[in-house]
Short mmCIF file of C-alpha atoms in Angstrom, two decimals:
data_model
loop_
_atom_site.label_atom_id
_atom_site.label_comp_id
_atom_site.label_asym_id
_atom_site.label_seq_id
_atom_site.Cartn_x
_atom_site.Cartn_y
_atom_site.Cartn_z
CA UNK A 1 0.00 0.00 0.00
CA UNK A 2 2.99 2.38 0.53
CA UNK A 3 3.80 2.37 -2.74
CA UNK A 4 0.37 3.99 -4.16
CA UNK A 5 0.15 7.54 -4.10
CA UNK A 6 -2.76 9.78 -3.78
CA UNK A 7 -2.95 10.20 -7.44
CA UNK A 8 -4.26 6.80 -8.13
CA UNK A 9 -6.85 6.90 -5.14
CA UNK A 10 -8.01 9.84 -7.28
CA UNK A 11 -8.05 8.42 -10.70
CA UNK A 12 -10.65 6.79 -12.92
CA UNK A 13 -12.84 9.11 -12.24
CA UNK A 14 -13.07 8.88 -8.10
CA UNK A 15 -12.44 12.42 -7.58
CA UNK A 16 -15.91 13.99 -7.45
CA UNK A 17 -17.26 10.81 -5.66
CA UNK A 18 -14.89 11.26 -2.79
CA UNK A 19 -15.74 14.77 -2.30
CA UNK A 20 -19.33 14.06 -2.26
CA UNK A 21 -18.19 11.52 0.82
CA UNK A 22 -16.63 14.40 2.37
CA UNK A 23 -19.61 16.26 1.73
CA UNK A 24 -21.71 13.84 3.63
CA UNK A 25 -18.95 13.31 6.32
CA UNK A 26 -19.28 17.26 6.95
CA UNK A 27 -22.82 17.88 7.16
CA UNK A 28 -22.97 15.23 10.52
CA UNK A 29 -19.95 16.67 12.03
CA UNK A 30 -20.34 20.18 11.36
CA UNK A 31 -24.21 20.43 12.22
CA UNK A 32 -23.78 19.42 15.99
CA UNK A 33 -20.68 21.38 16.35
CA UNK A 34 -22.02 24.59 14.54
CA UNK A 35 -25.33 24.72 16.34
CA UNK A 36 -23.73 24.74 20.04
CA UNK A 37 -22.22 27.72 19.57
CA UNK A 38 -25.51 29.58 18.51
CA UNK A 39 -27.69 28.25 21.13
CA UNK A 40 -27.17 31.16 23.18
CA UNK A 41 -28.90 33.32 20.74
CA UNK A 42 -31.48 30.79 19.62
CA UNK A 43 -32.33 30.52 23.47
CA UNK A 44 -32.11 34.70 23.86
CA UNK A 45 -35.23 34.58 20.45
CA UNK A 46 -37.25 31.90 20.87
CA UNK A 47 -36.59 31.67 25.19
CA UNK A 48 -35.32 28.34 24.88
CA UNK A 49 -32.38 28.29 27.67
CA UNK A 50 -33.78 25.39 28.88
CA UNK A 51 -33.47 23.46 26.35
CA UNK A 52 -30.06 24.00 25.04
CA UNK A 53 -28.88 19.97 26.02
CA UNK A 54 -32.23 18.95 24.30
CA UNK A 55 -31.06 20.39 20.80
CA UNK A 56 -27.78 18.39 20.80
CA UNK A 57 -29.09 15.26 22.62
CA UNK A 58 -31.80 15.51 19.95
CA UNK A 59 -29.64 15.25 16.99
CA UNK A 60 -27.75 12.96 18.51
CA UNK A 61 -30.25 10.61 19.31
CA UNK A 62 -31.53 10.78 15.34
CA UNK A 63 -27.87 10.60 13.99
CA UNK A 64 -27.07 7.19 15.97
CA UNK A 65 -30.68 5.64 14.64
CA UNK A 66 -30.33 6.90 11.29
CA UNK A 67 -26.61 5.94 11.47
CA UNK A 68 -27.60 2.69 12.57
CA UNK A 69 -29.96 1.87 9.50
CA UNK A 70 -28.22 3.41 6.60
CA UNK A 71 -26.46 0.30 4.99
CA UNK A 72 -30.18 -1.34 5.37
CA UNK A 73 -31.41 1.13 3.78
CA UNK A 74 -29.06 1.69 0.93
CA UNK A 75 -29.60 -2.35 0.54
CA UNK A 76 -33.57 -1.65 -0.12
CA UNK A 77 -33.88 1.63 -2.25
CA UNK A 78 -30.37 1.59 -3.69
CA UNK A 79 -27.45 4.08 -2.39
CA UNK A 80 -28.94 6.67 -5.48
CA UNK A 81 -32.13 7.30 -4.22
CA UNK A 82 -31.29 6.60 -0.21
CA UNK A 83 -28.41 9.46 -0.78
CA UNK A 84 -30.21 12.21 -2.47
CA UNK A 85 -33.58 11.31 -0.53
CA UNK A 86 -31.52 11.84 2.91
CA UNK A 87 -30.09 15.22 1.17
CA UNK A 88 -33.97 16.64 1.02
CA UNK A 89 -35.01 15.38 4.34
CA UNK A 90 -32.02 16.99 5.75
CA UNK A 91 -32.64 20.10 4.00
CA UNK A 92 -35.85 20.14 5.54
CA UNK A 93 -35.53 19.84 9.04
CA UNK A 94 -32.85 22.73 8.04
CA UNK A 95 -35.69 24.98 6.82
CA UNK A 96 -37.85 23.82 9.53
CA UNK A 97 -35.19 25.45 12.62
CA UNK A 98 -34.53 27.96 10.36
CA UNK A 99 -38.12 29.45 10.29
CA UNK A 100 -38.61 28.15 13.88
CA UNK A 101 -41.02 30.47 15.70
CA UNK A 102 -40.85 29.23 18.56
CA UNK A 103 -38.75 26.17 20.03
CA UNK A 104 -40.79 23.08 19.71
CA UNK A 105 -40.48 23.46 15.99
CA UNK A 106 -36.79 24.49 16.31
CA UNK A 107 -36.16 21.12 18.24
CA UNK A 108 -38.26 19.13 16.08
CA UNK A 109 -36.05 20.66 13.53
CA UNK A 110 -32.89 19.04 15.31
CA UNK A 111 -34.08 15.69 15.32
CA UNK A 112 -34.50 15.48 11.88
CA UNK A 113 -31.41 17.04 10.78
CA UNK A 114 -29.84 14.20 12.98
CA UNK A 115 -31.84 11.41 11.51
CA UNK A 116 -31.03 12.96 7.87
CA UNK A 117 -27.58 13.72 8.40
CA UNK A 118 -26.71 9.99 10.60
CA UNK A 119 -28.15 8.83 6.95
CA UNK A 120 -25.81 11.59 4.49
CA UNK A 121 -23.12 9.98 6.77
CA UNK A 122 -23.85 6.26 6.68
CA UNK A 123 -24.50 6.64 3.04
CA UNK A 124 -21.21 8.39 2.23
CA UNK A 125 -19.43 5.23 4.22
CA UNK A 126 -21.41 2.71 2.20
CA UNK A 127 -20.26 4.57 -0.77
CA UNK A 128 -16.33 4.19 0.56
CA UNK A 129 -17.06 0.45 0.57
CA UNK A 130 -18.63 0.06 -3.47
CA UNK A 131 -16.60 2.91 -4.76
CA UNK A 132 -12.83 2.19 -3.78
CA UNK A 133 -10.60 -0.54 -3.59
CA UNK A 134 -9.44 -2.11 -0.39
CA UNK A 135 -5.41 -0.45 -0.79
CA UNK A 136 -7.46 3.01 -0.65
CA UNK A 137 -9.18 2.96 2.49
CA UNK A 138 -6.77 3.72 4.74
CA UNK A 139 -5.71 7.23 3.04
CA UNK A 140 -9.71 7.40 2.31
CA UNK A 141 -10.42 7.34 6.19
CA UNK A 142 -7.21 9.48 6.80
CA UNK A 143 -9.34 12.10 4.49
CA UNK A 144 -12.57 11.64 6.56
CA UNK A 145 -10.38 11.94 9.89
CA UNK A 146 -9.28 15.22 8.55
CA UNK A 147 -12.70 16.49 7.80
CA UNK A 148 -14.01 15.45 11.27
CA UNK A 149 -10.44 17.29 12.53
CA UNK A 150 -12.00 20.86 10.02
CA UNK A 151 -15.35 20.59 11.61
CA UNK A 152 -14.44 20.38 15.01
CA UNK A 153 -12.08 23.60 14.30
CA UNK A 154 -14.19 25.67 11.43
CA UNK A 155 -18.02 24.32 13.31
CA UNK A 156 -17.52 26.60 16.06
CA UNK A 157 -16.03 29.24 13.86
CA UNK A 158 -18.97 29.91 11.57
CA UNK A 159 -21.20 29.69 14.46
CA UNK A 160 -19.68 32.09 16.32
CA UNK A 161 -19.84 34.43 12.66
CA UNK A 162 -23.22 33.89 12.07
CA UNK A 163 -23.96 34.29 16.30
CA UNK A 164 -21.98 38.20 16.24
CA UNK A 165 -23.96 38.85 12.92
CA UNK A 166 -27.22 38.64 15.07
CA UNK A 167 -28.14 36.09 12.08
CA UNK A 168 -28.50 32.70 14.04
CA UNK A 169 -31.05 31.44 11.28
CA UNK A 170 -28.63 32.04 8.80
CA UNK A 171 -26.54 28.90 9.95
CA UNK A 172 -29.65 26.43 9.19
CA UNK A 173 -29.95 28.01 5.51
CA UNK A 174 -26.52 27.43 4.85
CA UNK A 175 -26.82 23.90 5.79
CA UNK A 176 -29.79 23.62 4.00
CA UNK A 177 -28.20 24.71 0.94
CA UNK A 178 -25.57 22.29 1.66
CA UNK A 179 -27.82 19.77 1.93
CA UNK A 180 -29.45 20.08 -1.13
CA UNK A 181 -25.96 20.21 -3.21
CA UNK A 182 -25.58 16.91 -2.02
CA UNK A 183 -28.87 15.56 -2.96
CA UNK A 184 -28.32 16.93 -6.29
CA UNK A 185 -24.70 15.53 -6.37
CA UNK A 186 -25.81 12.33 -5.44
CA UNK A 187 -28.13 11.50 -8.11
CA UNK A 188 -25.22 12.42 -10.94
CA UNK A 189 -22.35 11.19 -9.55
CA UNK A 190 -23.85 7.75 -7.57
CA UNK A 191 -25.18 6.61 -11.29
CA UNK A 192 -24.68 3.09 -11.79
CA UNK A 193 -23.67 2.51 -8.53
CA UNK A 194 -24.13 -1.03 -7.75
CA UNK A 195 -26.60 -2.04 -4.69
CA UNK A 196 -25.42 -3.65 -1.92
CA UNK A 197 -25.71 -6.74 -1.08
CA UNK A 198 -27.82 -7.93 2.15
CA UNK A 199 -31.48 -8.69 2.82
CA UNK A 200 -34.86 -7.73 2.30
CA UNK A 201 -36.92 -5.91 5.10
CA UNK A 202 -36.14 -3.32 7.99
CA UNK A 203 -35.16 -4.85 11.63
CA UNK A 204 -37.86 -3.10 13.42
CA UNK A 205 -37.44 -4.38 16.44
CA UNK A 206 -33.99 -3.97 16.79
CA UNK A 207 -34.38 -0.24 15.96
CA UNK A 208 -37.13 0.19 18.75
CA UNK A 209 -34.94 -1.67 21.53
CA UNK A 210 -32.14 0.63 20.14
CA UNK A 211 -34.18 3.97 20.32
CA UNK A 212 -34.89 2.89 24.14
CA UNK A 213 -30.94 2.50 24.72
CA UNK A 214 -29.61 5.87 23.05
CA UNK A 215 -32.43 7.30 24.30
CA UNK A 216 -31.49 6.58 27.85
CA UNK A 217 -28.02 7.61 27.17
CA UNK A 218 -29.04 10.99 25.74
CA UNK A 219 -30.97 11.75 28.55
CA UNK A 220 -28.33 11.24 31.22
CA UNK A 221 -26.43 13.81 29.62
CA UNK A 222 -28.80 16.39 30.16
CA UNK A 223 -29.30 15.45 33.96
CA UNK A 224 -28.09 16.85 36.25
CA UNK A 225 -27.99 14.44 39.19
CA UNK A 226 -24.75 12.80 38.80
CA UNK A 227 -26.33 9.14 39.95
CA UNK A 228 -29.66 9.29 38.19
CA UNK A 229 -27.44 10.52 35.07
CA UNK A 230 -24.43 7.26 35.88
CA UNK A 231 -27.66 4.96 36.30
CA UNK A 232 -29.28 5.93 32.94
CA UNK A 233 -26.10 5.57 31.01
CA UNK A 234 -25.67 2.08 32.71
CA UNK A 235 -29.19 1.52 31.58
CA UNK A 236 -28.88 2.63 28.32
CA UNK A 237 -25.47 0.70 27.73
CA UNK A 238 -27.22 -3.02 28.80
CA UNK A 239 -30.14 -1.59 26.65
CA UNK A 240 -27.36 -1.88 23.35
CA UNK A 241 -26.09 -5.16 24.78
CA UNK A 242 -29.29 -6.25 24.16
CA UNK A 243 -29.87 -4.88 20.65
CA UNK A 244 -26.54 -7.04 20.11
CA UNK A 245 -28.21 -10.38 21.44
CA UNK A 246 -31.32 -9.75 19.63
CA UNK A 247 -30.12 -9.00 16.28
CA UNK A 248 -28.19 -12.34 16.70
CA UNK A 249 -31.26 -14.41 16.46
CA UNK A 250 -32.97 -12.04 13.91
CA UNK A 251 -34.15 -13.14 10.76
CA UNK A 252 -33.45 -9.34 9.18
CA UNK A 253 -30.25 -7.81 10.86
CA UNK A 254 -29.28 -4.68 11.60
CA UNK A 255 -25.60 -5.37 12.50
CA UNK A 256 -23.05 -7.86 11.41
CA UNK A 257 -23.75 -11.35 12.35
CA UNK A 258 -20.18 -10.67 14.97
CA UNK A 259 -21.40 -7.43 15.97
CA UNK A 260 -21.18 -8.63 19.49
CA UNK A 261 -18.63 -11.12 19.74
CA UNK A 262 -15.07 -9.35 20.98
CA UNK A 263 -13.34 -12.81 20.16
CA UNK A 264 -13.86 -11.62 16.03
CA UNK A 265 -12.34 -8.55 14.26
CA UNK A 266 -15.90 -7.00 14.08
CA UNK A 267 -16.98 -7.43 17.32
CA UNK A 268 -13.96 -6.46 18.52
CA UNK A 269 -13.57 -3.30 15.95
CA UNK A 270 -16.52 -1.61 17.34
CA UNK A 271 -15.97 -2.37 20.74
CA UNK A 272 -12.63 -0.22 20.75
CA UNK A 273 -14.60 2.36 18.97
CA UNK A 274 -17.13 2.59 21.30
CA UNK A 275 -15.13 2.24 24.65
CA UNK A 276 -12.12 4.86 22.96
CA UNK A 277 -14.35 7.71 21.78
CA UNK A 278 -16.25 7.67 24.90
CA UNK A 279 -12.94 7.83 27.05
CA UNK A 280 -12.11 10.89 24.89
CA UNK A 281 -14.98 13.34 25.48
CA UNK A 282 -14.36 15.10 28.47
CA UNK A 283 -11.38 17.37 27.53
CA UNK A 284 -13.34 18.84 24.56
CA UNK A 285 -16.68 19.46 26.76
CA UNK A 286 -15.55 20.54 30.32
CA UNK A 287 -11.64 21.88 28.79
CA UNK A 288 -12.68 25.53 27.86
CA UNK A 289 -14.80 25.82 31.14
CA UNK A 290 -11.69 24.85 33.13
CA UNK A 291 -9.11 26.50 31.29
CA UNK A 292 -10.92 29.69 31.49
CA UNK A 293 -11.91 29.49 35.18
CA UNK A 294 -8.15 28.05 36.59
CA UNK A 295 -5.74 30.19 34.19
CA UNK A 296 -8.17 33.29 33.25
CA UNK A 297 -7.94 32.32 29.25
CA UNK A 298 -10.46 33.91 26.89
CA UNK A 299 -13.22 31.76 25.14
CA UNK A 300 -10.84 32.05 22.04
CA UNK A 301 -7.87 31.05 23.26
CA UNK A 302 -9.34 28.23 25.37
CA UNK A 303 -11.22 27.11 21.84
CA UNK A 304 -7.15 27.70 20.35
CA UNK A 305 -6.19 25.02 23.39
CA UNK A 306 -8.39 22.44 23.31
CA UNK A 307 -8.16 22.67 18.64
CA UNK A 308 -4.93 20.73 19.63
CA UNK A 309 -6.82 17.61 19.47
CA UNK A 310 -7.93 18.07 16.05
CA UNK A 311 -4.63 19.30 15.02
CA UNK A 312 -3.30 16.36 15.72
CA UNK A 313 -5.69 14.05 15.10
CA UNK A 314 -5.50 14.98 11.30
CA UNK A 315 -1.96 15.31 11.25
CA UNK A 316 -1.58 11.88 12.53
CA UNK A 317 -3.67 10.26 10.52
CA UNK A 318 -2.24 11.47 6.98
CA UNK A 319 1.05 11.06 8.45
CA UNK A 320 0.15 6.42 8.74
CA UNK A 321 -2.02 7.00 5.70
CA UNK A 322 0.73 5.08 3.66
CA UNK A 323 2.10 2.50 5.89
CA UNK A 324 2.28 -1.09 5.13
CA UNK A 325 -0.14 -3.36 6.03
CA UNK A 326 2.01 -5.01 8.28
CA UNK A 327 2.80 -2.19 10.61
CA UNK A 328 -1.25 -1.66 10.66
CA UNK A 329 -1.17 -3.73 14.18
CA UNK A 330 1.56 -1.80 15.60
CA UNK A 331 -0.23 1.86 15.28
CA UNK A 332 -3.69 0.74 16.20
CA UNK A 333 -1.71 -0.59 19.47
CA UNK A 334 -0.22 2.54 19.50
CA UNK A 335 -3.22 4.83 19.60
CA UNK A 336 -4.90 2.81 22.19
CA UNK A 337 -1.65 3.62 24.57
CA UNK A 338 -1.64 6.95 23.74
CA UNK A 339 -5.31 7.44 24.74
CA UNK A 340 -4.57 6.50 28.18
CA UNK A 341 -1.42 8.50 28.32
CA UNK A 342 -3.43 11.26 27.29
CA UNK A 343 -5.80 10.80 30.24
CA UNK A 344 -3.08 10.68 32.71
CA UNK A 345 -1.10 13.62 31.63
CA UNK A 346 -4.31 16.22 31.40
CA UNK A 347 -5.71 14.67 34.72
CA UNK A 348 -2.30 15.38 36.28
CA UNK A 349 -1.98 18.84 34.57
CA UNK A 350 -5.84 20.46 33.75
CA UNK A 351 -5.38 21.63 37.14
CA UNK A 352 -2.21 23.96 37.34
CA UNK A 353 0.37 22.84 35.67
CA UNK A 354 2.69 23.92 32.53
CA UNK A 355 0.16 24.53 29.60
CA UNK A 356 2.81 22.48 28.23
CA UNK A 357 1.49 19.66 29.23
CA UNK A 358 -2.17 20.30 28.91
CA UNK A 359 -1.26 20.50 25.24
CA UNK A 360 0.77 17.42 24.77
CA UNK A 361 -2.23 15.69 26.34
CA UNK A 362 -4.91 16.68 23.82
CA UNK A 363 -1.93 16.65 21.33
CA UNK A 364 -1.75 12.74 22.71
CA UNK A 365 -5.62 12.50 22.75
CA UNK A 366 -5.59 12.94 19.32
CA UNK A 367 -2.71 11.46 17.77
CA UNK A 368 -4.39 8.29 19.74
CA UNK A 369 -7.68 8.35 17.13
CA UNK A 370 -5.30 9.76 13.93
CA UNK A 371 -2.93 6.56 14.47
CA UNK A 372 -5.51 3.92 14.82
CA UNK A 373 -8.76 4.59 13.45
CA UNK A 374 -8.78 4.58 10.34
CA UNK A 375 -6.69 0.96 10.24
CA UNK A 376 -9.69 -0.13 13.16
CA UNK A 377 -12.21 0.44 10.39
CA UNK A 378 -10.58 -0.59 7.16
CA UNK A 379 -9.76 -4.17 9.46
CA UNK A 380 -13.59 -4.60 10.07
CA UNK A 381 -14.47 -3.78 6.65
CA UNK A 382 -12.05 -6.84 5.31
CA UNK A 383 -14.01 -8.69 7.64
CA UNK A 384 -17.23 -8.35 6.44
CA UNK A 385 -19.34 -10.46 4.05
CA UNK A 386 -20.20 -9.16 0.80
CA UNK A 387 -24.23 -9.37 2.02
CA UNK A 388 -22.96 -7.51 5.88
CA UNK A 389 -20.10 -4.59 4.23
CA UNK A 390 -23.02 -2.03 3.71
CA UNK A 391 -24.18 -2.24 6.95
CA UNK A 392 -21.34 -2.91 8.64
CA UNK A 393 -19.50 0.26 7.23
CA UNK A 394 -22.20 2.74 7.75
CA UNK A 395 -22.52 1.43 11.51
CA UNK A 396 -18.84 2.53 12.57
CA UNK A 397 -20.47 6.71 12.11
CA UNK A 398 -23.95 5.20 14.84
CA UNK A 399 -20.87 3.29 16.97
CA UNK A 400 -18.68 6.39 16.86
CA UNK A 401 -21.83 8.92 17.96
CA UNK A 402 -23.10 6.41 20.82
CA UNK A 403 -19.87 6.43 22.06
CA UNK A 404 -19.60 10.00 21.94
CA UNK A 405 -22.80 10.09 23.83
CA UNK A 406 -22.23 7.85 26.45
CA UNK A 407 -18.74 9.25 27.39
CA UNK A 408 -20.57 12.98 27.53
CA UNK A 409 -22.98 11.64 30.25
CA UNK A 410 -20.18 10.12 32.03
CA UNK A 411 -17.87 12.94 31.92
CA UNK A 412 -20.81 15.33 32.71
CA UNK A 413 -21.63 12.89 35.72
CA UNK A 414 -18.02 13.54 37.34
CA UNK A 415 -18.09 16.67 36.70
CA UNK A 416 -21.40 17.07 38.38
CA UNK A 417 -20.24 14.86 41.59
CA UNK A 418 -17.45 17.48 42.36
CA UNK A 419 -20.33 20.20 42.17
CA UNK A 420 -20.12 21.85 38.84
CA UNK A 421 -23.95 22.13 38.23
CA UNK A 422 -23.92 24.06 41.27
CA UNK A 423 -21.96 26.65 39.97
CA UNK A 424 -18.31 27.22 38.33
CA UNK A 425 -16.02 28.58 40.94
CA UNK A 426 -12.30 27.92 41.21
CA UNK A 427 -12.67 24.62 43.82
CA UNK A 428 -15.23 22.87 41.59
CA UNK A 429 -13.37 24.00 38.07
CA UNK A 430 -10.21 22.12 40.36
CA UNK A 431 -11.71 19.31 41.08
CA UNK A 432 -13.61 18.75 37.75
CA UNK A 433 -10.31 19.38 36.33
CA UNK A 434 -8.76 15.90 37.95
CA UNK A 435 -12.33 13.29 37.99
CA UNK A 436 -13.44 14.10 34.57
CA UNK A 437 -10.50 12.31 33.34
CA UNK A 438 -9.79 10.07 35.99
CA UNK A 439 -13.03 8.61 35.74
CA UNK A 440 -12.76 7.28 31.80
CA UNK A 441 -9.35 6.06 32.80
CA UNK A 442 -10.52 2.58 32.65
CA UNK A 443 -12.95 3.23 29.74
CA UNK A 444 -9.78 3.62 27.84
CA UNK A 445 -8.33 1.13 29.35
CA UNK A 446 -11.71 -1.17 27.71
CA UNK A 447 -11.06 0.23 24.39
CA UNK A 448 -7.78 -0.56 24.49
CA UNK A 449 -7.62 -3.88 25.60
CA UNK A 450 -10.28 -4.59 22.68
CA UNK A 451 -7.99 -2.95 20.44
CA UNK A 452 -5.11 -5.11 21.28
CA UNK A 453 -7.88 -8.10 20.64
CA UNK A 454 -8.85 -6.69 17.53
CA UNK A 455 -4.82 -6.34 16.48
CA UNK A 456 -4.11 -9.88 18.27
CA UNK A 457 -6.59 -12.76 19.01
CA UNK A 458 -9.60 -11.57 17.03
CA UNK A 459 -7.21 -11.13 13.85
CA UNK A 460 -6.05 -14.63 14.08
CA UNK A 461 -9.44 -16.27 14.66
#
């Protein structure tokens, strides 16, 4: 793989297919991270202050579903139709915050710009599988690393534009407009794409049982009793199990038939995605608050700070892009450690130490995800059937998102145990600044042992 160059991922025609994946890939991470930083002035209009955790956890809660369905989908109407179908849909709950006049329709809104845009998403991974060859994927995923990497920097950004312009609304247009470029694009450019292979009918009963579990989890991260919030992610994570044991015996799945089994490269593929990206949330959600509060930095330096991760999340991946396969073990292994470095060094240091070492941590926090994850998914892709690859591709984005989820109720729930939903003063902003990574220590150290499995064991079974 070393040997092939970006030119020929490129050629024969890929180009404008892989920017309508990026296209996709943006929409769901730019949406979420875009819309937190107007809800100040959407609450200040529509008196919605509320409800500012119900927007996100909204979305959320759509995107995982939606995320979760997409290669079943694409198997029944076709990636064509499923693709620029998603595009409208998503353009519509775009228009429908946009005109919001008050904010039931504005949240309404949210939750189906999450379903829509977990769909873009899932579609645009499907598309990876049909469109390019395996020796691609892992500069492909590098590319969608990097575009998760602009979104988390530029989201925020444009928010922030549209939030000083006194033109909140304006955001949902633009994404609207997005939106319906890729609908358009889809239809030309997804021509004579073949269908995936897989089975009739929709698992309906996995997708209720899975509703209940996200649902569960998206609601403990707008709680804020620290127990009630610990039991409902608890709750909501034996909820999933479930969906896992269930799907097993299911005559239409919605997973991979070793979804759940950590002993195979599937099962455990997704279980170090899961497990890793919720051990990562904390420093990107409670991070500003701290580093504002313990060493007086602005919002926009703070937001400089904690864009370390991002940094070097993209620069990591495109710097593996064009390893060997055989070294593929060795960096996967090496992100996992570096995730729970990470944790150690900013629990040590959030507090008071050299911003020198609040930086290499979220410089380590990244680097962890840029060395490993796009080898994690292009392994599970091998893996799957011809019949499971559609769904199993577009279910890393709904595995990625629950994650997220989950490790934002559990962070939040430290956070909240020290006494930062009381108020932020310098002792609680302390504290927070040591258990909110402390206490996804051994989440990371979950995700790593199944990345080790997935690298070791699971690749020799």
């Amino acid at each position: 793989m070393g040997s092939k160059g970006w030119g020929e991922l490129l050629a024969e025609g890929r180009l404008p297919r892989f920017a309508l994946i990026c296209l996709g890939v943006w929409l769901n991470a730019a949406d979420a991270l875009v819309t937190a930083t107007i809800m100040p002035s959407v609450g200040a209009d529509l008196g919605g202050y509320a409800y500012f955790s119900w927007s996100v956890a909204g979305f959320l809660v759509g995107a995982i579903l939606a995320g979760a369905s997409a290669g079943r989908l694409s198997e029944l109407f076709g990636l064509r139709r499923a693709s620029a179908l998603a595009g409208v849909v998503c353009m519509a709950g775009c228009v429908m915050s946009a005109v919001a006049p008050d904010v039931g329709l504005f949240l309404v809104g949210r939750v189906v710009q999450g379903m829509s845009c977990g769909w873009v998403s899932g579609f645009s991974m499907v598309a990876v599988a049909l469109v390019f060859p395996e020796r691609h994927l892992a500069r492909v995923f590098a590319s969608i690393s990097g575009v998760w990497g602009v979104a988390t920097v530029l989201g925020p950004l444009v928010g922030g534009l549209f939030a000083e312009a006194g033109a909140w609304r304006g955001v949902f247009w633009l994404f609207a407009a997005q939106s319906l470029a890729f609908s358009a694009a889809a239809l030309w450019l997804l021509r004579g794409s073949a269908r995936p292979a897989g089975g009739a009918g929709i698992p309906w009963t996995q997708l209720a049982v899975l509703t209940l579990g996200v649902s569960a989890i998206a609601v403990a991260d707008v709680i804020r009793h620290p127990w009630t919030a610990l039991g409902l992610v608890a709750v909501g994570v034996a909820i999933l199990g479930l969906v896992l044991r269930i799907d097993a015996r299911a005559r239409v799945r919605l997973l991979p038939r070793q979804a759940g089994d950590v002993r195979t490269v599937v099962g455990a593929g997704y279980s170090a995605m899961f497990w890793m990206t919720a051990a990562s949330m904390g420093f990107a959600i409670y991070g500003p608050a701290i580093l504002q509060t313990l060493r007086g930095m602005s919002p926009l330096w703070a937001g400089y700070v904690i864009g370390v991760e991002s940094i070097a999340w993209t620069l990591a991946a495109f710097a593996v892009a064009s390893v060997g396969e055989r070294w593929e073990a060795f960096w996967v292994r090496l992100g996992a450690v570096c995730l729970v470095l990470s944790l150690v060094i900013l629990t040590g240091s959030m507090g008071g130490a050299s911003l020198a070492w609040v930086l290499a941590g979220g410089s380590l926090l990244g680097a962890a995800f840029g060395f490993s994850w796009s080898f994690m998914t292009r392994r599970v892709m091998a893996a799957l059937s011809d019949e499971e690859r559609a769904m199993g591709t577009s279910a890393t984005i709904a595995i990625r998102q629950t994650g997220a989820s989950a490790g934002a109720a559990i962070s939040g729930a430290a956070a909240n145990v020290v006494g930062f939903s009381s108020g932020l003063t310098v002792h609680t902003a302390q504290a927070a600044s040591i258990w909110v990574f402390a206490s996804v220590i051994p989440l990371a150290l979950i995700g790593g042992w199944a990345a080790f499995r997935l690298t070791g064991g699971a690749a020799r079974n």
